[in-house]
Amino acid sequence: MMKILLVNTNTEKFPYPIPPLGICLIASFLQEHYEVSIYDGMFDEGRNLEAVVNSFNPDFIGFSIRNVDEVVPERKTFFLEGVYSQFIAPVRKITTVPLILGGSGYTIFPSEILEYTGADYGIAGEGEETLLALLGKLGKGEDVTGIPNVFTRESQGAQSLKKERDYDKMPWSCIDQKLDFKPYTARGVYSIQTKRGCALQCIYCSYPLIEGKQYRLRAPASISAEIEEAAARLGPEVTFEFVDSTFNEPRGHAEEICRELIRRKIKVRLRTMGINPRNTSRELFSLMKEAGFAQIDVTPDSASPSLIRSLRKGFTTGDIQRTANLIREFDMPSMWFFLFGGPGENRETFDETLSFIDNFINPDDLVYLSGGLRVYPGTRLYDVSLKEGRIAASDLLLHPPFFYFSKDSPQAELKSWIDAACLERLNCLPGAISNPPQEMLREAVALRQSEGINEPMFRTLLRIRKKWKADGLL
Ligand code: B12
C-alpha cells in the first residue's frame, strides 16, 4: 500500500486550538486505499516534522492550509509565512515526493498559494474524492491535468465545487482517535459538520466558494450517532461544536438534528456558530435548548434595513428582532457579530444597528463590532471594489489583504465610532480586541472555580467587566 502523510499546518491557538477536522475526514476516507498518517502541527509547530517524514517515509505529503490572515484590518498577521517556514520548506529540503495542498484558506487563493509555497499540487474545495483521484493518477505516473479542482503550477483543473458524492455516505472523522486529542480537551471542542455548501448570497463571503452553493446534508441519525459514540469515548467535559457556515440552513435540518439528539437522550454540551436570523423560530430555540445547546453565535452583520439589503443578507429586520427576542425568551447565551463598512454604510446606518443592539439584545450577551470587509476574489464585493476603482484586476489580495470601507464610513472614522459605541456599552467589544486582559481572565477563572459556575466564559467575563466598571476600575 502506498503511504500518505497529512500535515495540519494550523498553529493558531486563538480563540482556542481547533482540531483539524478536514484532514481527519480525508484520512477516514483514504484509509481503505492508502496507509495514512497524520502529523498535527497545532502544538508541535513543526519541531518533529522532519523526523516523522524520515521515519514514515511517505509517497505523498498533503498539507492542510486553513488560515491566511486574521481578517482584522488592524492586525497584519500573515499565517502563510509560518506555514511555509515551519512546515513546507523543511519538508521540501528532505524529500522529493509530491507535496499537495488543500484546505479552506488554500481554496480561496489556489494558484497564489501554490506559487507562494512552491508546492506541486493543490486541491480546491473538499478533498476526499479529488485527492483519491489525484493520488491514483500520480501513483501510476499518469497525467493529472484536467482533474476538476486540481491545480498544478502550470495548470488548473476546471473549478467545479459541485456535489462530489452524497456527503451522508462519507465516513466520520473520529478526530479524537486520529491524533493526540488530550491538549484539545482543555477547551474541549469536538468539531462536527452537519452539511456542506452555502446557498446564501452575502456579497463578501467566501463560504460558497469554499464549500459550493448547493446544500449537501448529513442525515440527523448519522450526526447523532457520531456524537453519541464520541461522547462515550470522551466523557461529559467535551463540547461538540457545529462548524457549518450556517447551522440553521436550510430550514428544518437543524430542528431534525435536535429532535434526533433528544430522542436518543444524548446528554452533551453543544455550541454552534452561524445562527442566521432568517429561519429562527420558537420551535428551533426550544429544540436547541432541550438538545443541550449551551452557547450560540449569531451573525447578522447589520441591523440597518438598507445595509441588510446591500450586503444581500437574505433576512429582514423583523427576522433579527424575532431572533433577539427568542434568544432572551430562552435565555440562550449568545455572541453577536456585526460588521460595518459595507457598500452604503454611513453614520445613520451605523446608528440603526446600534439602536437594535440597545433595544433588542440581552445585555448579558456579548456583541462584537468590527469594521472593514475583507475582499476575496470571486465575490460580489470583489466586483464592486473593482468597479469603484478600489482595487485593480492585477492585485493579488492574498497579502496584504484589502478591506472595503464605504466612502461614508472610512476606516479611521468607523474605528472611532466603534470605539465610542463600545465605551458606552459594557457588553460591546471592538472586533479587533481578541483577548480579554490577563487579570480579568484570572479573576474569571477564580470566580468560576469558587462558585462552581458553568456558564459560557464570555458571560463570566462580562460580569467582571461590569463589576470593574462599578468599582471605577475601567
Ligand atoms: C467553523 C469555522 C471557525 C470556527 C471554528 C470552530 C471549530 N471547532 O472548528 C471559529 C469561529 C472558532 C473560527 C475561528 C477562526 N477562523 Co474560521 N472558519 C470556520 C469555517 C466556517 C468552517 C471550517 C470548517 O471546519 N470546515 C469544515 C471542514 C471539514 O472543512 P475543511 O477543514 O475546510 O476541510 C475540507 C477541505 O478544505 C479540504 N482539505 C482540508 N485540508 C486539506 C488538506 C489536503 C492535502 C487536501 C487535498 C484537502 C484538504 O478537504 C476537507 C474535507 O472535505 C471556515 C469557512 C468555511 N466555510 O470553510 C472559516 C475560516 C476557515 N476561518 C477563517 C479565519 C480567518 C478564522 C480566524 C483566524 C478568525 C479570527 N480572526 O478569529 C479564527 C482562527 C481559529 C483557529 N484557531 O484556527 C477563514 C480563513 C481564511 C482567511 N482569510 O484566513 C475562513 C475560511 C472564513 C473566511 N473568512 O473566509 N472559524
Tab-separated table of N, CA and C in Angstrom, residues 64-128:
chain	number	residue	atom	x	y	z
A	64	SER	N	-2.575	20.751	5.017
A	64	SER	CA	-3.855	21.433	5.134
A	64	SER	C	-3.602	22.886	5.506
A	65	ILE	N	-4.129	23.804	4.698
A	65	ILE	CA	-3.924	25.238	4.954
A	65	ILE	C	-5.276	25.890	5.225
A	66	ARG	N	-5.470	26.272	6.490
A	66	ARG	CA	-6.774	26.776	6.911
A	66	ARG	C	-6.830	28.298	6.946
A	67	ASN	N	-5.876	28.909	7.644
A	67	ASN	CA	-5.928	30.366	7.830
A	67	ASN	C	-4.875	31.075	6.989
A	68	VAL	N	-5.285	32.186	6.400
A	68	VAL	CA	-4.354	33.030	5.645
A	68	VAL	C	-3.989	34.246	6.489
A	69	ASP	N	-5.013	34.896	7.017
A	69	ASP	CA	-4.806	36.052	7.892
A	69	ASP	C	-5.952	36.090	8.884
A	70	GLU	N	-5.921	37.119	9.765
A	70	GLU	CA	-6.927	37.153	10.831
A	70	GLU	C	-8.226	37.835	10.427
A	71	VAL	N	-8.243	38.418	9.228
A	71	VAL	CA	-9.426	39.141	8.749
A	71	VAL	C	-9.764	40.313	9.681
A	72	VAL	N	-8.746	40.948	10.190
A	72	VAL	CA	-8.920	42.136	11.031
A	72	VAL	C	-8.004	43.211	10.450
A	73	PRO	N	-8.566	44.341	9.966
A	73	PRO	CA	-7.718	45.330	9.289
A	73	PRO	C	-6.571	45.837	10.155
A	74	GLU	N	-6.796	45.919	11.475
A	74	GLU	CA	-5.753	46.466	12.358
A	74	GLU	C	-4.605	45.485	12.581
A	75	ARG	N	-4.812	44.197	12.269
A	75	ARG	CA	-3.736	43.235	12.557
A	75	ARG	C	-3.176	42.661	11.258
A	76	LYS	N	-1.865	42.530	11.233
A	76	LYS	CA	-1.213	42.198	9.965
A	76	LYS	C	-0.699	40.756	9.902
A	77	THR	N	-1.105	39.898	10.851
A	77	THR	CA	-0.603	38.512	10.841
A	77	THR	C	-0.833	37.869	9.478
A	78	PHE	N	0.220	37.260	8.946
A	78	PHE	CA	0.100	36.528	7.680
A	78	PHE	C	0.498	35.087	7.982
A	79	PHE	N	-0.512	34.237	8.200
A	79	PHE	CA	-0.245	32.871	8.662
A	79	PHE	C	0.603	32.059	7.677
A	80	LEU	N	0.530	32.402	6.398
A	80	LEU	CA	1.240	31.576	5.412
A	80	LEU	C	2.759	31.607	5.583
A	81	GLU	N	3.257	32.693	6.172
A	81	GLU	CA	4.708	32.745	6.413
A	81	GLU	C	5.138	31.552	7.261
A	82	GLY	N	4.398	31.313	8.355
A	82	GLY	CA	4.706	30.190	9.240
A	82	GLY	C	4.429	28.856	8.566
A	83	VAL	N	3.366	28.794	7.783
A	83	VAL	CA	3.042	27.540	7.081
A	83	VAL	C	4.226	27.143	6.202
A	84	TYR	N	4.784	28.145	5.542
A	84	TYR	CA	5.910	27.862	4.655
A	84	TYR	C	7.181	27.530	5.447
A	85	SER	N	7.538	28.416	6.394
A	85	SER	CA	8.850	28.242	7.030
A	85	SER	C	8.884	27.084	8.029
A	86	GLN	N	7.739	26.814	8.704
A	86	GLN	CA	7.770	25.749	9.725
A	86	GLN	C	7.414	24.377	9.155
A	87	PHE	N	6.703	24.350	8.033
A	87	PHE	CA	6.206	23.062	7.555
A	87	PHE	C	6.681	22.709	6.137
A	88	ILE	N	6.374	23.576	5.175
A	88	ILE	CA	6.610	23.175	3.784
A	88	ILE	C	8.103	23.224	3.425
A	89	ALA	N	8.771	24.329	3.766
A	89	ALA	CA	10.190	24.446	3.380
A	89	ALA	C	11.049	23.324	3.988
A	90	PRO	N	10.913	23.032	5.299
A	90	PRO	CA	11.762	21.960	5.856
A	90	PRO	C	11.492	20.602	5.203
A	91	VAL	N	10.249	20.338	4.834
A	91	VAL	CA	9.933	19.051	4.207
A	91	VAL	C	10.504	19.014	2.788
A	92	ARG	N	10.369	20.149	2.099
A	92	ARG	CA	10.877	20.224	0.729
A	92	ARG	C	12.375	19.920	0.677
A	93	LYS	N	13.066	20.336	1.732
A	93	LYS	CA	14.518	20.146	1.772
A	93	LYS	C	14.913	18.678	1.862
A	94	ILE	N	14.067	17.849	2.486
A	94	ILE	CA	14.500	16.469	2.732
A	94	ILE	C	13.797	15.425	1.863
A	95	THR	N	12.860	15.847	1.029
A	95	THR	CA	12.190	14.834	0.213
A	95	THR	C	11.765	15.395	-1.140
A	96	THR	N	11.647	14.495	-2.122
A	96	THR	CA	11.206	14.942	-3.447
A	96	THR	C	9.805	14.421	-3.755
A	97	VAL	N	9.135	13.807	-2.765
A	97	VAL	CA	7.801	13.263	-3.051
A	97	VAL	C	6.825	14.411	-3.311
A	98	PRO	N	5.725	14.154	-4.049
A	98	PRO	CA	4.784	15.233	-4.364
A	98	PRO	C	4.200	15.872	-3.102
A	99	LEU	N	4.222	17.202	-3.062
A	99	LEU	CA	3.624	17.956	-1.962
A	99	LEU	C	2.294	18.527	-2.462
A	100	ILE	N	1.236	18.209	-1.730
A	100	ILE	CA	-0.127	18.553	-2.190
A	100	ILE	C	-0.802	19.451	-1.148
A	101	LEU	N	-1.378	20.549	-1.600
A	101	LEU	CA	-2.033	21.475	-0.674
A	101	LEU	C	-3.550	21.374	-0.753
A	102	GLY	N	-4.202	21.722	0.345
A	102	GLY	CA	-5.665	21.802	0.351
A	102	GLY	C	-6.103	22.545	1.593
A	103	GLY	N	-7.407	22.742	1.779
A	103	GLY	CA	-7.909	23.434	2.973
A	103	GLY	C	-8.724	24.658	2.591
A	104	SER	N	-9.430	25.215	3.577
A	104	SER	CA	-10.341	26.317	3.246
A	104	SER	C	-9.584	27.578	2.840
A	105	GLY	N	-8.503	27.917	3.562
A	105	GLY	CA	-7.711	29.085	3.179
A	105	GLY	C	-7.096	28.882	1.803
A	106	TYR	N	-6.564	27.667	1.587
A	106	TYR	CA	-5.955	27.375	0.286
A	106	TYR	C	-6.958	27.579	-0.849
A	107	THR	N	-8.199	27.138	-0.611
A	107	THR	CA	-9.217	27.157	-1.661
A	107	THR	C	-9.542	28.572	-2.144
A	108	ILE	N	-9.371	29.561	-1.258
A	108	ILE	CA	-9.697	30.938	-1.663
A	108	ILE	C	-8.638	31.485	-2.630
A	109	PHE	N	-7.391	31.030	-2.462
A	109	PHE	CA	-6.295	31.549	-3.298
A	109	PHE	C	-5.457	30.393	-3.860
A	110	PRO	N	-6.048	29.497	-4.649
A	110	PRO	CA	-5.322	28.269	-5.003
A	110	PRO	C	-4.029	28.484	-5.789
A	111	SER	N	-4.074	29.302	-6.851
A	111	SER	CA	-2.852	29.470	-7.656
A	111	SER	C	-1.817	30.272	-6.883
A	112	GLU	N	-2.287	31.307	-6.184
A	112	GLU	CA	-1.369	32.199	-5.463
A	112	GLU	C	-0.609	31.440	-4.374
A	113	ILE	N	-1.310	30.563	-3.643
A	113	ILE	CA	-0.646	29.861	-2.536
A	113	ILE	C	0.290	28.766	-3.067
A	114	LEU	N	-0.095	28.172	-4.186
A	114	LEU	CA	0.797	27.180	-4.805
A	114	LEU	C	2.110	27.869	-5.190
A	115	GLU	N	1.971	29.027	-5.774
A	115	GLU	CA	3.131	29.821	-6.187
A	115	GLU	C	3.965	30.233	-4.957
A	116	TYR	N	3.298	30.720	-3.933
A	116	TYR	CA	3.982	31.228	-2.730
A	116	TYR	C	4.789	30.133	-2.038
A	117	THR	N	4.214	28.925	-1.983
A	117	THR	CA	4.856	27.856	-1.213
A	117	THR	C	5.769	26.979	-2.059
A	118	GLY	N	5.589	27.022	-3.370
A	118	GLY	CA	6.386	26.161	-4.240
A	118	GLY	C	5.979	24.691	-4.173
A	119	ALA	N	4.788	24.412	-3.626
A	119	ALA	CA	4.322	23.008	-3.588
A	119	ALA	C	3.962	22.554	-5.005
A	120	ASP	N	3.693	21.236	-5.169
A	120	ASP	CA	3.498	20.707	-6.518
A	120	ASP	C	2.052	20.734	-6.988
A	121	TYR	N	1.118	20.389	-6.074
A	121	TYR	CA	-0.287	20.285	-6.460
A	121	TYR	C	-1.163	20.923	-5.394
A	122	GLY	N	-2.356	21.309	-5.805
A	122	GLY	CA	-3.307	21.833	-4.838
A	122	GLY	C	-4.705	21.367	-5.205
A	123	ILE	N	-5.530	21.202	-4.182
A	123	ILE	CA	-6.929	20.817	-4.441
A	123	ILE	C	-7.831	21.872	-3.820
A	124	ALA	N	-8.658	22.499	-4.660
A	124	ALA	CA	-9.600	23.498	-4.159
A	124	ALA	C	-10.884	22.782	-3.755
A	125	GLY	N	-11.432	23.170	-2.603
A	125	GLY	CA	-12.703	22.584	-2.176
A	125	GLY	C	-12.498	21.312	-1.390
A	126	GLU	N	-13.561	20.509	-1.315
A	126	GLU	CA	-13.459	19.331	-0.456
A	126	GLU	C	-12.464	18.327	-1.016
A	127	GLY	N	-11.758	17.670	-0.082
A	127	GLY	CA	-10.582	16.926	-0.506
A	127	GLY	C	-10.778	15.455	-0.801
A	128	GLU	N	-11.816	14.843	-0.249
A	128	GLU	CA	-11.863	13.377	-0.236
A	128	GLU	C	-11.698	12.739	-1.619
